[in-house]
């Protein structure tokens, strides 16, 4: 590879890396705005989240095409190939996080526009804050090629999962005790599920960073260890 070609290749790799961070920043803003709009009843903010989802979709398409171009033209190997694969996987999860932000915004609009006044009292803030923190940490890990945050994010994901289960139990209780809360309880349940899914996708991104830096796929490591211990 000539020096000129090598510099072009480096520039292409840097472009897709920067693209992930740009897309990640946009997705982070979408999630934060959806949660803020839900909390405050700012319908204009919720509309902005819904309308902004197409920008995330376009970024995913552009980055995916850039990655395909690099694979076909440059035939990357070793750490360069791992970067391209990490980008492809990460942008898919970021696009899905964007979808969840849009779902939260739509449900928020329905809740704040609804004529049914029977709103179940459940605390979404803790799980939402954790999920957003996980996303920020995962993107920071990608930016710095640093795996330090991965175990912390995994632990936070378990907290988000536990919080979702608690919220679900609360909502079921509300619906059983007062059928008038069913409609709004279901909306809140959908929002809580979206928050839980955002945490899952953020954890996925942190695991891709481990693959990028160390060349290890840790996604199913625990399951594999458990199966080995059982002799399966």
CSV table of C-alpha atoms in Angstrom, one decimal:
chain,number,residue,atom,x,y,z
A,1,UNK,CA,0.0,0.0,0.0
A,2,UNK,CA,1.5,3.4,-1.0
A,3,UNK,CA,1.8,6.2,1.5
A,4,UNK,CA,-0.9,8.2,-0.3
A,5,UNK,CA,-3.3,5.2,-0.3
A,6,UNK,CA,-2.5,4.5,3.3
A,7,UNK,CA,-3.4,8.1,4.3
A,8,UNK,CA,-6.7,7.8,2.3
A,9,UNK,CA,-7.5,4.6,4.2
A,10,UNK,CA,-6.7,6.2,7.6
A,11,UNK,CA,-8.9,9.1,6.6
A,12,UNK,CA,-11.8,6.8,5.7
A,13,UNK,CA,-11.5,4.9,9.0
A,14,UNK,CA,-11.4,8.2,10.9
A,15,UNK,CA,-14.5,9.4,9.0
A,16,UNK,CA,-16.6,6.4,10.1
A,17,UNK,CA,-15.3,6.6,13.7
A,18,UNK,CA,-16.3,10.3,13.8
A,19,UNK,CA,-19.6,9.4,12.1
A,20,UNK,CA,-20.5,7.0,15.0
A,21,UNK,CA,-19.8,9.7,17.5
A,22,UNK,CA,-21.9,12.2,15.6
A,23,UNK,CA,-24.8,9.8,15.3
A,24,UNK,CA,-24.3,8.9,19.0
A,25,UNK,CA,-24.5,12.5,20.0
A,26,UNK,CA,-27.7,13.0,18.1
A,27,UNK,CA,-29.3,9.8,19.6
A,28,UNK,CA,-28.3,10.9,23.1
A,29,UNK,CA,-30.0,14.2,22.5
A,30,UNK,CA,-33.1,12.4,21.2
A,31,UNK,CA,-33.4,10.3,24.3
A,32,UNK,CA,-32.8,13.2,26.7
A,33,UNK,CA,-35.4,15.3,24.9
A,34,UNK,CA,-37.9,12.5,24.8
A,35,UNK,CA,-37.5,12.0,28.6
A,36,UNK,CA,-37.7,15.8,29.3
A,37,UNK,CA,-40.7,16.2,27.1
A,38,UNK,CA,-42.4,13.3,28.9
A,39,UNK,CA,-41.6,14.7,32.3
A,40,UNK,CA,-42.7,18.3,31.6
A,41,UNK,CA,-45.4,17.8,29.0
A,42,UNK,CA,-43.6,19.9,26.4
A,43,UNK,CA,-45.4,18.6,23.3
A,44,UNK,CA,-43.2,20.7,21.0
A,45,UNK,CA,-40.1,19.0,22.3
A,46,UNK,CA,-41.8,15.6,21.8
A,47,UNK,CA,-42.7,16.5,18.3
A,48,UNK,CA,-39.1,17.5,17.6
A,49,UNK,CA,-38.0,14.1,18.8
A,50,UNK,CA,-40.5,12.3,16.5
A,51,UNK,CA,-39.5,14.5,13.5
A,52,UNK,CA,-35.8,14.1,14.1
A,53,UNK,CA,-35.8,10.3,14.0
A,54,UNK,CA,-35.3,10.4,10.2
A,55,UNK,CA,-31.9,12.1,10.6
A,56,UNK,CA,-30.7,9.1,12.6
A,57,UNK,CA,-31.9,6.7,10.0
A,58,UNK,CA,-30.1,8.6,7.2
A,59,UNK,CA,-26.9,8.6,9.2
A,60,UNK,CA,-27.1,4.8,9.7
A,61,UNK,CA,-27.6,4.3,6.0
A,62,UNK,CA,-24.6,6.6,5.1
A,63,UNK,CA,-22.3,5.0,7.6
A,64,UNK,CA,-23.3,1.5,6.6
A,65,UNK,CA,-22.6,2.3,2.9
A,66,UNK,CA,-19.2,3.8,3.9
A,67,UNK,CA,-18.3,0.6,5.8
A,68,UNK,CA,-19.3,-1.5,2.9
A,69,UNK,CA,-17.1,0.6,0.6
A,70,UNK,CA,-14.1,0.2,2.9
A,71,UNK,CA,-14.5,-3.6,3.1
A,72,UNK,CA,-14.9,-3.9,-0.7
A,73,UNK,CA,-12.1,-1.5,-1.6
A,74,UNK,CA,-9.6,-1.7,1.2
A,75,UNK,CA,-10.1,-5.3,2.4
A,76,UNK,CA,-9.1,-4.3,6.0
A,77,UNK,CA,-7.5,-6.8,8.4
A,78,UNK,CA,-6.8,-7.1,12.1
A,79,UNK,CA,-7.8,-4.0,14.2
A,80,UNK,CA,-8.9,-2.1,11.1
A,81,UNK,CA,-11.5,-4.8,10.3
A,82,UNK,CA,-12.5,-4.8,13.9
A,83,UNK,CA,-13.2,-1.1,13.8
A,84,UNK,CA,-15.4,-1.4,10.7
A,85,UNK,CA,-17.3,-4.3,12.2
A,86,UNK,CA,-17.7,-2.4,15.5
A,87,UNK,CA,-19.1,0.6,13.6
A,88,UNK,CA,-21.6,-1.5,11.6
A,89,UNK,CA,-22.9,-3.1,14.8
A,90,UNK,CA,-22.9,0.1,16.9
A,91,UNK,CA,-24.9,2.1,14.4
A,92,UNK,CA,-27.5,-0.6,14.3
A,93,UNK,CA,-27.9,-0.3,18.0
A,94,UNK,CA,-27.9,3.5,17.9
A,95,UNK,CA,-30.6,3.5,15.3
A,96,UNK,CA,-32.7,1.2,17.6
A,97,UNK,CA,-32.1,3.6,20.5
A,98,UNK,CA,-33.4,6.4,18.3
A,99,UNK,CA,-36.5,4.3,17.6
A,100,UNK,CA,-37.1,3.8,21.3
A,101,UNK,CA,-36.7,7.6,21.9
A,102,UNK,CA,-39.4,8.1,19.2
A,103,UNK,CA,-41.7,5.6,20.9
A,104,UNK,CA,-41.3,7.4,24.3
A,105,UNK,CA,-42.1,10.7,22.6
A,106,UNK,CA,-45.2,9.3,20.9
A,107,UNK,CA,-46.4,7.7,24.2
A,108,UNK,CA,-45.7,10.9,26.0
A,109,UNK,CA,-47.9,12.8,23.6
A,110,UNK,CA,-50.7,10.4,24.1
A,111,UNK,CA,-50.4,10.6,27.8
A,112,UNK,CA,-50.4,14.4,28.0
A,113,UNK,CA,-53.1,14.8,25.4
A,114,UNK,CA,-55.3,12.1,26.9
A,115,UNK,CA,-58.7,12.9,28.5
A,116,UNK,CA,-58.3,10.2,31.1
A,117,UNK,CA,-57.1,11.8,34.3
A,118,UNK,CA,-56.2,8.6,36.1
A,119,UNK,CA,-52.4,8.7,35.9
A,120,UNK,CA,-50.6,5.9,37.7
A,121,UNK,CA,-47.8,7.2,40.0
A,122,UNK,CA,-44.6,5.3,39.2
A,123,UNK,CA,-41.0,6.5,39.2
A,124,UNK,CA,-39.4,6.3,35.8
A,125,UNK,CA,-36.6,8.8,36.5
A,126,UNK,CA,-34.1,6.4,38.1
A,127,UNK,CA,-34.2,3.9,35.3
A,128,UNK,CA,-34.2,6.6,32.7
A,129,UNK,CA,-31.2,8.4,34.2
A,130,UNK,CA,-29.3,5.1,34.4
A,131,UNK,CA,-30.0,4.2,30.7
A,132,UNK,CA,-28.9,7.6,29.5
A,133,UNK,CA,-25.8,7.4,31.6
A,134,UNK,CA,-25.1,4.0,30.1
A,135,UNK,CA,-25.4,5.4,26.6
A,136,UNK,CA,-23.0,8.3,27.4
A,137,UNK,CA,-20.5,5.9,29.0
A,138,UNK,CA,-20.6,3.5,26.0
A,139,UNK,CA,-20.1,6.3,23.5
A,140,UNK,CA,-17.2,7.7,25.6
A,141,UNK,CA,-15.6,4.2,25.7
A,142,UNK,CA,-15.9,4.0,21.9
A,143,UNK,CA,-14.4,7.5,21.5
A,144,UNK,CA,-11.4,6.7,23.6
A,145,UNK,CA,-11.1,3.0,22.7
A,146,UNK,CA,-11.4,2.3,26.5
A,147,UNK,CA,-13.0,-0.8,28.0
A,148,UNK,CA,-13.0,0.5,31.6
A,149,UNK,CA,-16.7,1.4,31.6
A,150,UNK,CA,-17.9,-2.0,30.2
A,151,UNK,CA,-18.2,-3.8,33.6
A,152,UNK,CA,-19.9,-0.7,35.1
A,153,UNK,CA,-22.4,-0.5,32.2
A,154,UNK,CA,-23.2,-4.2,32.6
A,155,UNK,CA,-23.9,-3.7,36.3
A,156,UNK,CA,-26.1,-0.7,35.4
A,157,UNK,CA,-28.0,-2.7,32.9
A,158,UNK,CA,-28.9,-5.2,35.6
A,159,UNK,CA,-30.2,-2.3,37.7
A,160,UNK,CA,-32.3,-1.0,34.8
A,161,UNK,CA,-33.8,-4.5,34.2
A,162,UNK,CA,-34.6,-4.8,37.9
A,163,UNK,CA,-36.2,-1.4,37.9
A,164,UNK,CA,-38.3,-2.3,34.9
A,165,UNK,CA,-39.6,-5.4,36.6
A,166,UNK,CA,-40.5,-3.3,39.7
A,167,UNK,CA,-42.4,-0.8,37.5
A,168,UNK,CA,-44.2,-3.5,35.8
A,169,UNK,CA,-45.4,-5.0,39.1
A,170,UNK,CA,-46.6,-1.6,40.3
A,171,UNK,CA,-48.5,-1.0,37.1
A,172,UNK,CA,-50.2,-4.4,37.2
A,173,UNK,CA,-51.3,-3.6,40.8
A,174,UNK,CA,-52.7,-0.2,39.7
A,175,UNK,CA,-54.7,-1.8,36.8
A,176,UNK,CA,-56.1,-4.5,39.1
A,177,UNK,CA,-57.1,-2.1,41.8
A,178,UNK,CA,-58.6,0.6,39.4
A,179,UNK,CA,-59.5,-0.3,35.9
A,180,UNK,CA,-59.7,3.4,35.0
A,181,UNK,CA,-55.9,3.4,35.1
A,182,UNK,CA,-55.5,0.7,32.5
A,183,UNK,CA,-55.1,2.9,29.4
A,184,UNK,CA,-52.5,5.2,30.9
A,185,UNK,CA,-50.8,2.3,32.8
A,186,UNK,CA,-50.2,0.6,29.5
A,187,UNK,CA,-48.6,3.7,28.0
A,188,UNK,CA,-46.3,4.0,31.0
A,189,UNK,CA,-45.4,0.3,30.7
A,190,UNK,CA,-44.5,0.8,27.0
A,191,UNK,CA,-42.3,3.8,28.0
A,192,UNK,CA,-40.6,1.7,30.8
A,193,UNK,CA,-39.9,-1.0,28.3
A,194,UNK,CA,-38.3,1.5,25.9
A,195,UNK,CA,-36.1,2.7,28.7
A,196,UNK,CA,-35.1,-0.9,29.4
A,197,UNK,CA,-34.3,-1.5,25.7
A,198,UNK,CA,-32.1,1.6,25.6
A,199,UNK,CA,-30.1,0.2,28.4
A,200,UNK,CA,-29.7,-3.1,26.5
A,201,UNK,CA,-28.5,-1.4,23.3
A,202,UNK,CA,-26.1,0.8,25.3
A,203,UNK,CA,-24.7,-2.4,26.9
A,204,UNK,CA,-24.3,-3.9,23.4
A,205,UNK,CA,-22.2,-1.0,22.3
A,206,UNK,CA,-19.9,-1.2,25.3
A,207,UNK,CA,-19.4,-4.9,24.5
A,208,UNK,CA,-18.5,-4.0,20.9
A,209,UNK,CA,-15.8,-1.7,22.3
A,210,UNK,CA,-14.3,-4.6,24.1
A,211,UNK,CA,-14.2,-6.5,20.8
A,212,UNK,CA,-12.6,-3.5,19.1
A,213,UNK,CA,-9.9,-3.1,21.7
A,214,UNK,CA,-9.2,-6.6,22.8
A,215,UNK,CA,-10.5,-8.8,19.9
A,216,UNK,CA,-12.8,-10.7,22.3
A,217,UNK,CA,-16.5,-11.2,21.9
A,218,UNK,CA,-17.9,-11.1,25.4
A,219,UNK,CA,-21.6,-10.9,24.5
A,220,UNK,CA,-22.4,-14.5,25.5
A,221,UNK,CA,-19.4,-15.2,27.8
A,222,UNK,CA,-21.5,-15.7,30.9
A,223,UNK,CA,-23.9,-18.1,29.1
A,224,UNK,CA,-21.0,-20.0,27.7
A,225,UNK,CA,-19.3,-20.3,31.1
A,226,UNK,CA,-22.6,-21.5,32.6
A,227,UNK,CA,-23.2,-24.1,29.9
A,228,UNK,CA,-19.6,-25.4,30.3
A,229,UNK,CA,-20.0,-25.7,34.1
A,230,UNK,CA,-23.2,-27.7,33.5
A,231,UNK,CA,-21.4,-29.9,31.0
A,232,UNK,CA,-23.7,-28.9,28.1
